[in-house]
XYZ file of C-alpha atoms in Angstrom:
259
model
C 108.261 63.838 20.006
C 110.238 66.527 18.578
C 113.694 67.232 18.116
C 114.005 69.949 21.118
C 112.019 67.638 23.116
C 114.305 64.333 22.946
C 116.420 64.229 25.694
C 119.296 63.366 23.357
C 118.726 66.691 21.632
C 121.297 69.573 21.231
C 120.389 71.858 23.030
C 120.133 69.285 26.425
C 123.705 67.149 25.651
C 125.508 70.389 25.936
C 124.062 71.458 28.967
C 124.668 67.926 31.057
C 128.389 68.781 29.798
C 130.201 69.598 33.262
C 131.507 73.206 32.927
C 130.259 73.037 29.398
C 129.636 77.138 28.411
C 126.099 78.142 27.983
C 124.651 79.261 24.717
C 124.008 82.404 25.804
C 127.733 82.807 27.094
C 129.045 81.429 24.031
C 126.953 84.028 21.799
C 127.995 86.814 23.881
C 132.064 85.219 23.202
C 131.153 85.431 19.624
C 129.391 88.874 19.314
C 132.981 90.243 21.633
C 134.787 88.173 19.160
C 133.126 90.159 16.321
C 133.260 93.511 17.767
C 137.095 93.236 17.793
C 137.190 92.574 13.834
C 138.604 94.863 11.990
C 136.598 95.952 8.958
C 139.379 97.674 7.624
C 143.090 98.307 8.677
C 142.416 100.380 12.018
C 138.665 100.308 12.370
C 137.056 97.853 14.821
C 133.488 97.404 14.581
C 132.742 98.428 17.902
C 134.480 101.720 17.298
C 131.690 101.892 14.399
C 128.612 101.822 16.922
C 131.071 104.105 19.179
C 131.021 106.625 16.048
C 127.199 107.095 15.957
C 127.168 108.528 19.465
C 125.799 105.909 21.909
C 129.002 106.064 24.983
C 129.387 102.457 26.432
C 127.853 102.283 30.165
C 130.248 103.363 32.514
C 132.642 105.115 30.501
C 133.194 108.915 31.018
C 132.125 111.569 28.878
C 135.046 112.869 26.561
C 136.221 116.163 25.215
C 136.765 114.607 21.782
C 132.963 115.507 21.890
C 131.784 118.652 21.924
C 127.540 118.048 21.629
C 125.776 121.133 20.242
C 122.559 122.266 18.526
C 122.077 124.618 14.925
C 118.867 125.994 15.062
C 117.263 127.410 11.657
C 114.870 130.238 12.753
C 113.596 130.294 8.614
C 112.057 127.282 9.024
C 110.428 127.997 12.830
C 106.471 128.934 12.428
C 105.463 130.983 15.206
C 102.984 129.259 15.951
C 104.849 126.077 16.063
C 105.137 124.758 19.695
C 106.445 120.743 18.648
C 109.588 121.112 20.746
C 108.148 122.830 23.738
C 105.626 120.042 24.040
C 108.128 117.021 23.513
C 110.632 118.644 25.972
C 107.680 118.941 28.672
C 106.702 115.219 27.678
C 110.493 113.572 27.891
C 111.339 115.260 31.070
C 107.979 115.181 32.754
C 107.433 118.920 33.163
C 104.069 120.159 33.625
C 104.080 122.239 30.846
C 102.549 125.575 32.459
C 104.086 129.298 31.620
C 103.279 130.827 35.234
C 106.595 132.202 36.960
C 106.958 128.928 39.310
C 106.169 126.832 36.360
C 109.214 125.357 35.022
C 110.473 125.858 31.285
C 113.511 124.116 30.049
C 112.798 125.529 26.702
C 110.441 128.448 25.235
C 109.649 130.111 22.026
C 110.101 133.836 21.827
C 109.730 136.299 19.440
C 112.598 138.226 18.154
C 112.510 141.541 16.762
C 115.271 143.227 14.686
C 115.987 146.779 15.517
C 117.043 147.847 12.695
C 114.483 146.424 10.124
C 111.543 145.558 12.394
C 111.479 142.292 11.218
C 110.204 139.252 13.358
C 111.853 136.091 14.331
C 110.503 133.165 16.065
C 113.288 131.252 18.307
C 113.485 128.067 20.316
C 115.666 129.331 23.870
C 117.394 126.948 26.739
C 119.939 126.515 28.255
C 122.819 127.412 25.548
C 125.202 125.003 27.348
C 128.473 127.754 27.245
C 131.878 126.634 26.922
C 132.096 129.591 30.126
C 128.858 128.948 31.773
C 128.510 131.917 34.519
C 125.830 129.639 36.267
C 129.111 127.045 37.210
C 131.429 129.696 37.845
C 129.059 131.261 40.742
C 127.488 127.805 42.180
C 128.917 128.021 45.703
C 128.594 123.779 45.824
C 129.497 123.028 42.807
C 125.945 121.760 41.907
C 125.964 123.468 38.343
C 128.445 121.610 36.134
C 129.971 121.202 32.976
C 130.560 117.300 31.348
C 133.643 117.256 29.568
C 131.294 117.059 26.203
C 129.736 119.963 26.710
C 126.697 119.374 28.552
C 125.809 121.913 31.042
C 123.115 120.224 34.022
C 122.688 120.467 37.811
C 123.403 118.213 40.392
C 120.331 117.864 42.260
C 121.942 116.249 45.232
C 123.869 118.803 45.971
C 122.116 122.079 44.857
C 120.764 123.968 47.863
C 118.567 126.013 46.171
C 120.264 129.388 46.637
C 119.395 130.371 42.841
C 122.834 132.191 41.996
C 123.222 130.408 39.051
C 119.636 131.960 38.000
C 120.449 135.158 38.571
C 123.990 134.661 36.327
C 122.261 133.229 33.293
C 122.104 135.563 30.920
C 119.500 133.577 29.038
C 116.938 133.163 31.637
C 117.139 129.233 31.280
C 117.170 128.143 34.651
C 114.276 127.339 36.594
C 113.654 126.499 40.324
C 111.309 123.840 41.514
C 109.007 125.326 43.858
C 106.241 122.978 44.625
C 106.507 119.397 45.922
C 106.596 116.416 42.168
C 104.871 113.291 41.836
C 104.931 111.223 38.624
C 108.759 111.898 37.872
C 110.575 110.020 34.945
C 113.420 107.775 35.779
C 115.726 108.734 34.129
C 115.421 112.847 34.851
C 115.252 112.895 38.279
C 114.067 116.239 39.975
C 113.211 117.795 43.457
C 111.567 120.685 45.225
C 114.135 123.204 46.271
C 116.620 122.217 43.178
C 117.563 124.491 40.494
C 116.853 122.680 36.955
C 117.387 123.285 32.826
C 117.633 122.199 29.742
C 119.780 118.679 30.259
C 120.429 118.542 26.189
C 118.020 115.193 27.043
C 121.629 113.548 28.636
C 119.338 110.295 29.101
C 119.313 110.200 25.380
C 122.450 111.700 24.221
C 123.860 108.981 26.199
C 122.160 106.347 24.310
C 123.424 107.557 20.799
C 119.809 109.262 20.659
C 119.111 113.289 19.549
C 117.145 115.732 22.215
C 113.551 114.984 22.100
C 112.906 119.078 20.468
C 115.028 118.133 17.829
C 113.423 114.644 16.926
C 109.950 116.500 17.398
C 110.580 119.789 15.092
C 108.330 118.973 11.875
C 110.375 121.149 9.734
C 113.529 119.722 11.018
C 114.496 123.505 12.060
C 116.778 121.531 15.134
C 119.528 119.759 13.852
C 121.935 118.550 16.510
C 125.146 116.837 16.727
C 129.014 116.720 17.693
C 131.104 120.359 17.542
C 134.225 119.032 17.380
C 133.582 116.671 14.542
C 134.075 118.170 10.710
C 132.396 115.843 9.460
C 129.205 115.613 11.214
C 126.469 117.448 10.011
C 126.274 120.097 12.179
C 129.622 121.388 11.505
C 128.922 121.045 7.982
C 126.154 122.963 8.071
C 127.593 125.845 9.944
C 129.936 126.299 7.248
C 127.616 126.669 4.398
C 125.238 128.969 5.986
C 126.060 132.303 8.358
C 125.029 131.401 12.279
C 125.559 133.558 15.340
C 124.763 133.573 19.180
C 122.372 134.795 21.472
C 124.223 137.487 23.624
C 127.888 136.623 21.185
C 129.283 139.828 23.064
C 129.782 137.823 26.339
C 132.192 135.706 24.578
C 130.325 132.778 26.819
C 131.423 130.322 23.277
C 127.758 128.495 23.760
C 127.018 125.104 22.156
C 123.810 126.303 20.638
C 124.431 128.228 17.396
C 121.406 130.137 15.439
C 120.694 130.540 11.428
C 118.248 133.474 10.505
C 118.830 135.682 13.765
C-alpha cells in the first residue's frame, strides 16, 4: 500500500481535522500571502502582474491607462492581409467586403498628393479621445471606457446608425442579417451597430489585439499612452507619427509612422 493510500497518510489526517483548512484554501492563503510581499520598498508583487496589463476581474477600467496602437506603414506589404484575417477570426466576423458585410478593420491604399507615392494602411476604429460617434448616440449605446476604448453597447443600441454617419473614418458597421456561431466573449446582434473593440476580451486579460499579435513584420505595436515608459510611447518619440484626419483635433488612440 502506498503512502497516499494509508489511511494514516497526510493528506487524510488533515482532512478528518474538524474545521481543519483545506489544502487548496491554505495554498490560496499562501499565494495572497505572497502577493502582498514587497519585493522592494513600495512594490507589491501583485502590483507587478497589475503592471503588465491584465485588470483584476471586477475592477473598473482606469484613466491611468490610456490603450493605443503605433502602426508602421514601412513595414505593411500591400499585399499583406495577417491582421484582417485574425481580426475576422477573434471576433467571429465573416470576413466578406460586400457593403452589409461587416469590417472592423481594412487595408487601404494611400496615395500622397504631392509625390504620388503609395502607402498601404491598416484602418478601424481610431478610438478618439472626442469620438463624434458618442457625442451623437441618442442612447448612449456608443461609449468611451475610461482607458480609452471606444465600443458599443449592444443592449442598448437601436440601430439608428448616427454614430455611422459621424465617423469620419468609416469604421462602424451595422449588422444586417440574422448570426449564428458567435464567440463568447464578443457578443453581437442583428440591428446593432459594431467596430473595432481594440479586442477588450483580451486587453482585459493583459493580452495585445489579435492584428497586432498576427502582423508578421510586427508593423502593429500596441500598448499604454499614458505610460513613458512603455514601448509605444517610446517609440513615438524616436520616430515622426501623425493621424488620420489630425485636422479634426478628434486626439485618436491610433497613431501612424510612414503616412
Amino acid at each position: 500500500m502506498s503512502e497516499r493510500d494509508r489511511p494514516d497518510a497526510p493528506q487524510a489526517r488533515e482532512a478528518s481535522r474538524p474545521g481543519a483548512p483545506s489544502r487548496r484554501a491554505m495554498l490560496a492563503a499562501g499565494t495572497a500571502a505572497l502577493a502582498g510581499v514587497l519585493l522592494a520598498p513600495g512594490i507589491r508583487l501583485i502590483e507587478i502582474a497589475t503592471a503588465q496589463g491584465a485588470r483584476p476581474a471586477g475592477e473598473p477600467a482606469s484613466s491611468k491607462v490610456r490603450w493605443g496602437m503605433l502602426i508602421d506603414t514601412t513595414r505593411c506589404s500591400t499585399d499583406c492581409n495577417e491582421c484582417v484575417k485574425a481580426c475576422n477570426t477573434e471576433n467571429g466576423l465573416s470576413g466578406g467586403t460586400l457593403p452589409t458585410d461587416s469590417q472592423w478593420i481594412r487595408k487601404v491604399e494611400i496615395r500622397h498628393k504631392d509625390t504620388g507615392r503609395t502607402t498601404s494602411a491598416p484602418v478601424m476604429c481610431q478610438h478618439c479621445a472626442q469620438p463624434p460617434c458618442v457625442d451623437v448616440c441618442p442612447t448612449g449605446a456608443s461609449f468611451k471606457r475610461a482607458d480609452g476604448i471606444v465600443l458599443v453597447d449592444r443592449h442598448t443600441c437601436i440601430g439608428c446608425r448616427y454614430c455611422v454617419m459621424a465617423c469620419p473614418y468609416k469604421a462602424r458597421s451595422f449588422v444586417h442579417e440574422p448570426l449564428s456561431m458567435q464567440k463568447p466573449e464578443v457578443p453581437r446582434g442583428k440591428g446593432c451597430v459594431e467596430g473595432c473593440t481594440m479586442c477588450v476580451h483580451r486587453v482585459d486579460r493583459g493580452q495585445q489585439p489579435a492584428c497586432a499579435d498576427a502582423c508578421p513584420e510586427h508593423a502593429i505595436l500596441f500598448g499604454d499612452l499614458n505610460d513613458p515608459d512603455s514601448a509605444i510611447s517610446k517609440r513615438i518619440r524616436e520616430i515622426a507619427t501623425t493621424r488620420i484626419r489630425e485636422d479634426l483635433r478628434l486626439d485618436t488612440g491610433v497613431r501612424y509612422h510612414g503616412i
